[in-house]
Coordinates of C-alpha atoms in Angstrom, one line a residue:
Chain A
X1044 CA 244.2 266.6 20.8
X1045 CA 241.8 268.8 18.6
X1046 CA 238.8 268.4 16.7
X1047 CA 239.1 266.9 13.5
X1048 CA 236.4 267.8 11.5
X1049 CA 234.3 264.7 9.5
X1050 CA 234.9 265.0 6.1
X1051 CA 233.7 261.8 3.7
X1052 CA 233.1 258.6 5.5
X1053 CA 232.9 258.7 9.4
X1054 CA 235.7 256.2 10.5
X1055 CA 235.9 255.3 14.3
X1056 CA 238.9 256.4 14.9
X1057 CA 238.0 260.1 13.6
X1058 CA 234.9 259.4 16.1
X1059 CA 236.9 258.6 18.8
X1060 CA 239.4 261.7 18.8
X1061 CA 236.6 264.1 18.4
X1062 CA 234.4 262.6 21.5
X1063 CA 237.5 262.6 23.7
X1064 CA 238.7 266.0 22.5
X1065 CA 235.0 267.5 23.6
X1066 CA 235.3 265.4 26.6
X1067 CA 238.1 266.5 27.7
X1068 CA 237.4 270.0 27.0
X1069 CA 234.0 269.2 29.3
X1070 CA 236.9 267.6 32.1
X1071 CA 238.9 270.9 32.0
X1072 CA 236.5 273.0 32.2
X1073 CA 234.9 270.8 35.5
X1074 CA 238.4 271.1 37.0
X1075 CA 238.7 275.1 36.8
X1076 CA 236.5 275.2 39.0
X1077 CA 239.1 275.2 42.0
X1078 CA 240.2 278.5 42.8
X1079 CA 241.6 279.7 46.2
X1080 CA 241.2 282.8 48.4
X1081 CA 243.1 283.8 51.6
X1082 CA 241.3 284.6 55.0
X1083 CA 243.8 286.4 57.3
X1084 CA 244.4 288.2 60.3
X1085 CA 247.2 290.7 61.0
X1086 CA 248.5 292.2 64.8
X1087 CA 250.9 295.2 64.4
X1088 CA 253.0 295.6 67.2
X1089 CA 252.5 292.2 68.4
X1090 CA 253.1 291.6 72.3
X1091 CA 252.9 289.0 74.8
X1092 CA 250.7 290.7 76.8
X1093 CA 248.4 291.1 73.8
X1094 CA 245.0 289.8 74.8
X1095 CA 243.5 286.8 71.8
X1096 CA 240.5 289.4 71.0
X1097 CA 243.6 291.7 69.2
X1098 CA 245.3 288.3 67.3
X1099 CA 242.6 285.8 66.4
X1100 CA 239.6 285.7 63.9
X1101 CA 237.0 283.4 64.3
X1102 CA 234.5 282.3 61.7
X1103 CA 232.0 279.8 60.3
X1104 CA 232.4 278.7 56.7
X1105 CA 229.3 278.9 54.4
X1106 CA 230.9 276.0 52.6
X1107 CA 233.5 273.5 52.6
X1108 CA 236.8 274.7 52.1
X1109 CA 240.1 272.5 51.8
X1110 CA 243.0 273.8 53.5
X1111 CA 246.2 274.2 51.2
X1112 CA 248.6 276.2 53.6
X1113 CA 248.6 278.1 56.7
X1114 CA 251.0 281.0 56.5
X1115 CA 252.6 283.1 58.9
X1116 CA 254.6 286.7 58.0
X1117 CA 256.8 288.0 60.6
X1118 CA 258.3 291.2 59.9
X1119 CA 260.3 292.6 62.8
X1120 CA 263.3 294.6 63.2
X1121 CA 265.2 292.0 65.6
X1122 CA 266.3 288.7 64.7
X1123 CA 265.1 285.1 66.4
X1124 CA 261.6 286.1 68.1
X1125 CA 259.3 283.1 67.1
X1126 CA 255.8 283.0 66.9
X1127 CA 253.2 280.5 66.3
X1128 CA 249.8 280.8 64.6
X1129 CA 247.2 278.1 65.1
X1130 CA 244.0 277.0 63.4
X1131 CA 241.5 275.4 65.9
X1132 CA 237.7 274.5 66.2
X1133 CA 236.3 277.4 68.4
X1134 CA 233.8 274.8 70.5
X1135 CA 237.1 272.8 71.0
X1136 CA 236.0 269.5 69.3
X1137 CA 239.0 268.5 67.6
X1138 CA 237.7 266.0 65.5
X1139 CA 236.7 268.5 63.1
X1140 CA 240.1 269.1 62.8
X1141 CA 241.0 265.2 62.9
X1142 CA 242.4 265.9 66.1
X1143 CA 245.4 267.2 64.6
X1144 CA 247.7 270.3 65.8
X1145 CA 247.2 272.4 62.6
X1146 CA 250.0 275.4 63.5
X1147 CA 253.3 276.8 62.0
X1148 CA 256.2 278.3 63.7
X1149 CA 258.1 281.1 62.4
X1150 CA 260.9 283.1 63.4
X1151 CA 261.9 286.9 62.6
X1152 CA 264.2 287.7 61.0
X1153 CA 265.2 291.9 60.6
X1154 CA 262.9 292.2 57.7
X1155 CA 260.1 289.6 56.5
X1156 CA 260.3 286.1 57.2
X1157 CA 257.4 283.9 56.3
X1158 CA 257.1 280.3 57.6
X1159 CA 254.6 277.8 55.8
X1160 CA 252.5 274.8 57.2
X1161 CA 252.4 273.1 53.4
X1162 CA 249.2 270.9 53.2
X1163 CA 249.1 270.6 49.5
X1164 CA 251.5 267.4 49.7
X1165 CA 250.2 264.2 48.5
X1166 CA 251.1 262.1 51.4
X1167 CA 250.5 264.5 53.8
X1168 CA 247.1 265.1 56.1
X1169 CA 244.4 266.6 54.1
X1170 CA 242.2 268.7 55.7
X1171 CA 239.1 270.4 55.0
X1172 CA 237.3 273.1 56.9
X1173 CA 233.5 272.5 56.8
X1174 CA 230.4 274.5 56.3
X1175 CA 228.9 275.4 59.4
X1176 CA 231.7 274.8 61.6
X1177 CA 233.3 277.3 63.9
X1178 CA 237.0 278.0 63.2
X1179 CA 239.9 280.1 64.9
X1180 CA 243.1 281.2 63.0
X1181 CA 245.2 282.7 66.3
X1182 CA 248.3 284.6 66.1
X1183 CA 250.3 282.8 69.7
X1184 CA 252.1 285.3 71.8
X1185 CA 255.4 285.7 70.2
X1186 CA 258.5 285.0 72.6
X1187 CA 259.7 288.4 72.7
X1188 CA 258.2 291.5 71.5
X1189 CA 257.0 293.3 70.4
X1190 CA 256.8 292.1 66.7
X1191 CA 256.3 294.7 64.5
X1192 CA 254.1 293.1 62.1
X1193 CA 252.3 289.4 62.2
X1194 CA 250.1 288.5 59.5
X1195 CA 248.9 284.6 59.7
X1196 CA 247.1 283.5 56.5
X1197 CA 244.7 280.7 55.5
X1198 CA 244.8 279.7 51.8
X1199 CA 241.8 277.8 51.5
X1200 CA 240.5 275.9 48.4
X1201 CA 237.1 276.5 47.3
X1202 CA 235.0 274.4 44.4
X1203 CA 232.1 274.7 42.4
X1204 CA 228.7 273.6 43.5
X1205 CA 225.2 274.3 42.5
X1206 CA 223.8 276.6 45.2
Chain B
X884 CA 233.7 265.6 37.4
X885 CA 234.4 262.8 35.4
X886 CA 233.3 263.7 31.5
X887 CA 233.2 260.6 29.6
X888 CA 231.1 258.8 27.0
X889 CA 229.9 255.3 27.1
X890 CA 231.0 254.1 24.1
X891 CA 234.4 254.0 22.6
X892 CA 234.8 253.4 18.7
X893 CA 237.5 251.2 17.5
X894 CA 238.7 250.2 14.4
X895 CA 237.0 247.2 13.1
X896 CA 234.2 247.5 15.2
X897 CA 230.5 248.5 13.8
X898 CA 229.3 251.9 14.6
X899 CA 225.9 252.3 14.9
X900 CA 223.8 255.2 15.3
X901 CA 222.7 254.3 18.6
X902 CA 226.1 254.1 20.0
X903 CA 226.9 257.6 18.7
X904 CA 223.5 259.3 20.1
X905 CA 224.6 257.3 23.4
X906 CA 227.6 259.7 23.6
X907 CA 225.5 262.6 22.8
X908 CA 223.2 262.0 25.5
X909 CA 225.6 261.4 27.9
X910 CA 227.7 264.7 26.9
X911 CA 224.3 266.8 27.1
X912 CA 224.0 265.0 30.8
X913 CA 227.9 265.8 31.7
X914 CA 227.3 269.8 30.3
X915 CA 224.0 270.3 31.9
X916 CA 226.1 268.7 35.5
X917 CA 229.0 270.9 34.2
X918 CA 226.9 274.1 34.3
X919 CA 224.9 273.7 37.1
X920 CA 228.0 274.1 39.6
X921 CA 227.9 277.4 38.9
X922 CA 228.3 279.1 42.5
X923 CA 231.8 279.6 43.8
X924 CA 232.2 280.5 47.7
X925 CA 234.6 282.8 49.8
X926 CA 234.8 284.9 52.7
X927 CA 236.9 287.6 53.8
X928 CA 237.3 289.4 57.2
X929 CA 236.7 293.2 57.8
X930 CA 238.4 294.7 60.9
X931 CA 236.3 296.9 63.0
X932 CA 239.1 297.2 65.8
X933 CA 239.1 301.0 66.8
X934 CA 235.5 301.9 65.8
X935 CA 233.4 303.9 67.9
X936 CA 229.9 305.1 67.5
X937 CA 230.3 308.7 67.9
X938 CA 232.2 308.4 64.4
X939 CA 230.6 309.6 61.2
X940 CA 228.4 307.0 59.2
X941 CA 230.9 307.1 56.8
X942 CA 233.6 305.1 59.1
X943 CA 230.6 303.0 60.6
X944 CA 229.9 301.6 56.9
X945 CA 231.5 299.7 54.7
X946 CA 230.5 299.2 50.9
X947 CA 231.2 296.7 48.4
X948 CA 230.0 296.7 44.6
X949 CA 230.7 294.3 41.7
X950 CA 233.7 294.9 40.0
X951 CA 231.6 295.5 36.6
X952 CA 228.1 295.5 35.3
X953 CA 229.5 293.7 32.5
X954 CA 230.7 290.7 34.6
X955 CA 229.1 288.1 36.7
X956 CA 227.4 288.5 40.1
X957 CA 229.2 288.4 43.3
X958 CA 226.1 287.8 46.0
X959 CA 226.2 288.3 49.6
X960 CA 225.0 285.4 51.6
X961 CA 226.2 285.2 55.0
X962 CA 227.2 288.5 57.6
X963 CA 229.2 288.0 60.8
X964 CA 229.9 290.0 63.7
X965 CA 232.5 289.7 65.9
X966 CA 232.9 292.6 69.0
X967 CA 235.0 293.0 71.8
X968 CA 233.9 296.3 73.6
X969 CA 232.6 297.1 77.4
X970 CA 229.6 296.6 78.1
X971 CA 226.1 298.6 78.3
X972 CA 226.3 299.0 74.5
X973 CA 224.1 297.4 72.0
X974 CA 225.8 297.3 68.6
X975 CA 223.4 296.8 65.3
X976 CA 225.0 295.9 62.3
X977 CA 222.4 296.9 59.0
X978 CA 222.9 295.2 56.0
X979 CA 221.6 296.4 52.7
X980 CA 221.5 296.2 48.8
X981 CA 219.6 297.9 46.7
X982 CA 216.1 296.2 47.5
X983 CA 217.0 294.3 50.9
X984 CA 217.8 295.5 54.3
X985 CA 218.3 293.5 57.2
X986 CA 219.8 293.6 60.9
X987 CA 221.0 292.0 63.5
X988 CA 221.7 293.3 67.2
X989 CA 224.9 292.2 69.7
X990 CA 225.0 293.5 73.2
X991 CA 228.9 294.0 74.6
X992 CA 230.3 291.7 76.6
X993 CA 233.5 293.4 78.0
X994 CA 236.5 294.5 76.5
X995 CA 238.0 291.0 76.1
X996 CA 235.1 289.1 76.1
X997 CA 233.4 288.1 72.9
X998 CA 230.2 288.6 71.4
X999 CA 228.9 287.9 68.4
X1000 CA 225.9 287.4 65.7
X1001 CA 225.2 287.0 62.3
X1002 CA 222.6 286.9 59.5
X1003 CA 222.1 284.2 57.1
X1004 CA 220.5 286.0 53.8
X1005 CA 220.8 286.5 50.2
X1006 CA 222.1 290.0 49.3
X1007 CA 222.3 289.8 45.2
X1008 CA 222.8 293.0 43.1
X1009 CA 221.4 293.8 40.0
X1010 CA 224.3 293.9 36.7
X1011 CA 223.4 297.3 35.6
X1012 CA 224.6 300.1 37.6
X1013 CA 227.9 301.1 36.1
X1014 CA 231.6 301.4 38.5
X1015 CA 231.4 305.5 39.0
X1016 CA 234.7 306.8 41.1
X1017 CA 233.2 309.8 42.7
X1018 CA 232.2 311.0 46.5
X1019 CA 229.3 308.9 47.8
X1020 CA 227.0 309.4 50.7
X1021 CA 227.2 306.7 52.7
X1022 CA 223.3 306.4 52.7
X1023 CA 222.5 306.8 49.2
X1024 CA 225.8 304.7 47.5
X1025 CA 224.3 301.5 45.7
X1026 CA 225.9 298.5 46.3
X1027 CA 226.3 296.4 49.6
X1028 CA 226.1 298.4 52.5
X1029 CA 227.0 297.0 56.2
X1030 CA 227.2 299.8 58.8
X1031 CA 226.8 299.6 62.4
X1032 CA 225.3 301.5 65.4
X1033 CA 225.0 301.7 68.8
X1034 CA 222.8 302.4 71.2
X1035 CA 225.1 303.9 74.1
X1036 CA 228.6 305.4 73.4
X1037 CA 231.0 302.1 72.4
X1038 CA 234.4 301.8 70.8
X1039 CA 234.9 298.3 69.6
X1040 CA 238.8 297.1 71.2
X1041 CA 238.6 294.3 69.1
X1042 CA 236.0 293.2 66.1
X1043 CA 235.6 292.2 62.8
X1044 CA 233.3 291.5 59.9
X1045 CA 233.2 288.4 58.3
X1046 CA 231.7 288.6 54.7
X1047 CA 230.5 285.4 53.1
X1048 CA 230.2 286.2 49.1
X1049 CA 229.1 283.8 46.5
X1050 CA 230.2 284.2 43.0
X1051 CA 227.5 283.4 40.3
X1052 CA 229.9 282.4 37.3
X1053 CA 226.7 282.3 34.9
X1054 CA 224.9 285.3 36.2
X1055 CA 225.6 287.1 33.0
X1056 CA 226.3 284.2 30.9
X1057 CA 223.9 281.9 28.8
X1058 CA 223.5 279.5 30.9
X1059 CA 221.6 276.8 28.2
X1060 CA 222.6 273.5 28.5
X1061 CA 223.3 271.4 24.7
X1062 CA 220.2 268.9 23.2
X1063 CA 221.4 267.6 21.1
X1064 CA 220.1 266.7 17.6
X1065 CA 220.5 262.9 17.6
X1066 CA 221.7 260.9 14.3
X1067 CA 219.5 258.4 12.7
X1068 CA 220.8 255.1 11.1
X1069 CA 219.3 256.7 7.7
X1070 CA 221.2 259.6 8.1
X1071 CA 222.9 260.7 4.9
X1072 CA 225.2 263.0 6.2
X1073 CA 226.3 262.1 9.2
X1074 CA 229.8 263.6 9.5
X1075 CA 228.0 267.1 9.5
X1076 CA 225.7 266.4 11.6
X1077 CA 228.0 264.9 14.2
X1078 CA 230.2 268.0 13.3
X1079 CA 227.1 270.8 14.2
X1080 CA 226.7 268.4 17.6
X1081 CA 230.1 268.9 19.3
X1082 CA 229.8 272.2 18.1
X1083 CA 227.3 273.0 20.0
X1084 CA 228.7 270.8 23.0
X1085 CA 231.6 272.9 23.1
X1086 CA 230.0 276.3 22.7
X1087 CA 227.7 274.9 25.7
X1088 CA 230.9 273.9 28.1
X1089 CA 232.2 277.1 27.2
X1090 CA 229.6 279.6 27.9
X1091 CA 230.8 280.0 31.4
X1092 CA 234.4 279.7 30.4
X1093 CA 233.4 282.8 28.5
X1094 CA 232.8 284.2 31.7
X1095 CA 235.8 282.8 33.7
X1096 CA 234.6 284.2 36.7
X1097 CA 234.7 282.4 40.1
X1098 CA 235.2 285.4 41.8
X1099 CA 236.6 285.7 45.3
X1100 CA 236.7 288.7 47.6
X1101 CA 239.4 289.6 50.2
X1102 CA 239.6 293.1 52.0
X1103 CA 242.1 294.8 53.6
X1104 CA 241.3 298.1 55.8
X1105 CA 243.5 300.1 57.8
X1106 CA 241.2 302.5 60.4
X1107 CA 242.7 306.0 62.3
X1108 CA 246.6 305.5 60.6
X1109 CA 249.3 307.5 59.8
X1110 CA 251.9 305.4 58.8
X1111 CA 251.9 302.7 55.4
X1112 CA 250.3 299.0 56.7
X1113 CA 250.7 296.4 54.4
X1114 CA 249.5 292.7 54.0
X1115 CA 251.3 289.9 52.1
X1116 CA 248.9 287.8 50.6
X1117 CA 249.6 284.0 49.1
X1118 CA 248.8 283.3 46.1
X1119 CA 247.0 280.4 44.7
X1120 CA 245.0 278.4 42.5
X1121 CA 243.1 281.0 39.3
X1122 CA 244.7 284.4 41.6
X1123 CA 243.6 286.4 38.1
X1124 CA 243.2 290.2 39.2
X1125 CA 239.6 290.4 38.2
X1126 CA 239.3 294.4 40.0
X1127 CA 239.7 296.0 43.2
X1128 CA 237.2 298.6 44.9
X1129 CA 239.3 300.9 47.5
X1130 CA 237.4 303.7 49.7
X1131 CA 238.8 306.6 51.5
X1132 CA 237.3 308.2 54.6
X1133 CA 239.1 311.2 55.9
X1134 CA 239.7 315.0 56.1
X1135 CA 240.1 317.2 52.7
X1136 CA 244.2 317.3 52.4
X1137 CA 244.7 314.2 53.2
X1138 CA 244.6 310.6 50.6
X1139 CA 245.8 307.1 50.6
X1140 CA 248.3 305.5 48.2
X1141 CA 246.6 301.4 47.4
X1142 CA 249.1 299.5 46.1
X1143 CA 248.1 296.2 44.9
X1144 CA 251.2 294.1 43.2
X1145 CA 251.8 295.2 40.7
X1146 CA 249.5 298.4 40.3
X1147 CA 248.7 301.6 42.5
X1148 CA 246.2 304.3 42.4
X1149 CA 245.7 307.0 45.1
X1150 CA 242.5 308.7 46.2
X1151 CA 242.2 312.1 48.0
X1152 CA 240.1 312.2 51.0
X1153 CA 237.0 315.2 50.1
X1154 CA 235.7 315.1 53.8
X1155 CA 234.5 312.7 56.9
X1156 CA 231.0 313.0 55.9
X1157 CA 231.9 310.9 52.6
X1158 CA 233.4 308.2 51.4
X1159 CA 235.7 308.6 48.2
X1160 CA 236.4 305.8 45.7
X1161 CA 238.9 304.4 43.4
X1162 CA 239.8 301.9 41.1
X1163 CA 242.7 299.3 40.8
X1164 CA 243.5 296.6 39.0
X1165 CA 245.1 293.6 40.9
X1166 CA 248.1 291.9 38.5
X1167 CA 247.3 287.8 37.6
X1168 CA 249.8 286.1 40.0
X1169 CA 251.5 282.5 39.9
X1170 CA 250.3 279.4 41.6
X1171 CA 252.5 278.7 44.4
X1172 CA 251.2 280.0 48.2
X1173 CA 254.7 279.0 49.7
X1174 CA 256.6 280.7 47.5
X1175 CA 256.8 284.5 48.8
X1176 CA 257.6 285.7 45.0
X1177 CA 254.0 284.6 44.2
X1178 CA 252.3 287.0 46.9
X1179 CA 250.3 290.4 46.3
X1180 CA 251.5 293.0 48.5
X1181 CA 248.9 295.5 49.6
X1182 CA 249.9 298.1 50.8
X1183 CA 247.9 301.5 52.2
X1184 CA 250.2 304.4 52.5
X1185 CA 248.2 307.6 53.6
X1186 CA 249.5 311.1 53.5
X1187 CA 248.9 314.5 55.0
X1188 CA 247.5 313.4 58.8
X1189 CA 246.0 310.5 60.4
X1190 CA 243.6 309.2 57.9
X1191 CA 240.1 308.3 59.7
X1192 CA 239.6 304.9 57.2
X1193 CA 240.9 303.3 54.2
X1194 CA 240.1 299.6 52.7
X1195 CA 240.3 297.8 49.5
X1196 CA 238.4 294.9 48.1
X1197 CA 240.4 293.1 45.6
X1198 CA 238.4 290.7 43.5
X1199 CA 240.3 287.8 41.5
X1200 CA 238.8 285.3 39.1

């Protein structure tokens, strides 16, 4: 669709194309204004004994965020150690979190393995993290170790808004 | 946002000029919505893990500036503080801009117990002071400026920033709305007129696509490190490299190879009593967080000794 510029007599259908080609050019614009950012925390040399201050972040969103994927990198010179990294409510109500486990699994592998809790699909849970709310993103205890490099990632969704 | 307009104009039908000015109105009401959302959120952790007070200022602070005077704002809005350390220490973290400083206090816990604090407050900087890669004292550099003290001998075991920024897409932009000039059933020529109108409708909606700058932060810092650490970050919705800031703190001799996909730049420490900076530009990357091919790898490779502290904020619009 483009502009078609009035020349002559204004029909309706010339009116029609040019209001819904600036509409939509109004509707594109709106819908740019979702962009993403990653929030992370990385533990080199990850152990078991490794207290949770060394392999968790905690924090309190100044806005509402919607969760697209958690993601955790592994990167490790031994094969089959598995870790898990975990996003919780810090004050432990759940429901913020619509009481559901919100965690990924991976696995090394001898290099870089990644492993990806995808919550982009459409018939899949939808979660958003919300303004004011205390979150954790934790990096577990990995099963043998150490690991020589675990990174868990948020992608998180952020919109628009007028202040 | 739904952008519509009340009226739809078939063939047959009458146009009037009410109808039309209808539409007008309601696409000066949809832009004027449109350009109000104009703040964009994001927050980014800063490791403090390996701090300790008797360390210069230089390793106790860390700065942030816009990537450009010629771009949109990027305010500060929200500090927290995160510190695992023994206790008998009180830790102040000072935040500051060019006109504001502000502070809040956290008193140790223990080595695994946490304690934290924050400050809510709007830290904006003016668009006029131009990027300058040279040796900054930490107490004169403009910018934001977050460094922490403490008031008995403290390392931190375990601690972190977290920086809450807010992009201002229409800081630098016009940021007028579209009134428009309504057609009148008498109206000669309206096909002109109407022409002029989404003209200026578009030029309206587009002022802060001129911009295109929803900026979002994300640092990564590596403290007291000899050997390359390196982060692989997902990619996402709008990942355009808008800039990156990186800062070296460290002994004359030694420097610190950023790489941010796909583009590097190293910086030569000049000294522990200042912080050295550089300038990289982070490479537009793919939508598609799952896919590792989409990811920016960041990677901090010092050279000649243990490097006292390297980070790099990468900004992407």
């Amino acid at each position: 669709m483009a502009l078609t510029p009035f020349t002559g007599t204004v029909t309706q259908a010339a009116l029609r194309n040019n209001f819904d080609d600036k509409t939509t050019t109004l509707t594109n614009n709106a819908v740019a204004g979702q962009s993403d950012h990653v929030v992370s925390v990385t533990r080199l040399a990850l152990a078991i004994a490794d207290d949770i201050s060394l392999r968790c972040v905690d924090f309190t969103p100044a806005d509402d965020y919607e969760l697209r994927v958690l993601r955790l990198t592994l990167e490790d010179g031994t094969a089959g150690r598995t870790v898990t990294a975990t996003v919780t409510v810090t004050d432990g109500d759940t429901t913020f979190l619509l009481d559901k486990t919100v965690s990924v699994t991976g696995t090394t592998i001898i290099g870089t393995a990644h492993a990806n809790l995808d919550l982009r699909t459409t018939t899949g849970d939808r979660l958003r993290l919300l303004k004011g709310v205390p979150y954790r993103l934790t990096i577990g205890a990995p099963s043998a170790g150490p690991v020589t490099r675990a990174q868990a990632s948020l992608v998180l969704r952020s919109r628009r808004r007028t202040g | 946002m739904k952008a519509a307009v009340p009226y739809t104009f078939r063939t047959g039908a009458i146009v009037d000029a009410e109808s039309v000015n209808g539409n007008l109105r309601q696409m000066a009401a949809d832009v004027g919505r449109n350009l109000s959302r104009r703040y964009t959120y994001c927050q980014t952790t800063v490791p403090l893990t390996g701090m300790s007070s008797a360390d210069n200022i230089a390793s106790r602070t860390i700065f942030f500036r816009d990537p450009s005077g010629s771009l949109d704002a990027i305010d500060l809005v929200a500090v927290e503080a995160v510190i695992y350390s023994a206790t008998g220490a009180t830790w102040t973290v000072t935040v500051t801009n060019e006109t504001v400083t502000d502070s809040f206090t956290i008193n140790t816990a223990g080595a695994t117990a946490k304690a934290s604090g924050g400050i809510t407050r709007l830290f904006s900087l003016s668009q006029a002071t131009a990027y300058s890669n040279a040796l900054w004292s930490p107490t004169s550099v403009t910018g934001y400026r977050i460094s922490l003290s403490a008031s008995a001998a403290s390392t931190i075991t375990a601690g972190y920033l977290v920086l809450h920024f807010r992009g201002d897409r229409a800081n630098n932009a016009s940021h007028a709305g579209y009134t428009p000039t309504l057609v009148q059933a008498t109206t000669s020529s309206a096909g002109s007129i109407l022409d002029t109108q989404l003209t200026s409708f578009e030029n309206a909606v587009l002022r802060d696509t001129n911009n295109a700058s929803d900026f979002r932060v994300e640092c990564y810092l590596a403290r007291n490190f000899a050997t390359a650490q390196t982060w692989n970050v997902p990619s996402g919705s709008l990942r355009d490299g808008a800039a990156s800031r990186c800062a070296v703190v460290g002994n004359v001799g030694e420097s610190v190879q950023f790489a941010v996909t796909p583009n590097t730049t190293t910086v030569n420490a000049n000294g522990t009593g200042g912080v050295v900076f550089g300038a990289i530009t982070p490479g537009n990357r793919t939508d598609g967080p799952t896919t590792s091919a989409n990811d920016t790898i960041v990677t901090l490779t010092p050279a000649g000794g243990t490097v006292e502290l390297a980070y790099v904020f990468v900004v992407w619009r």
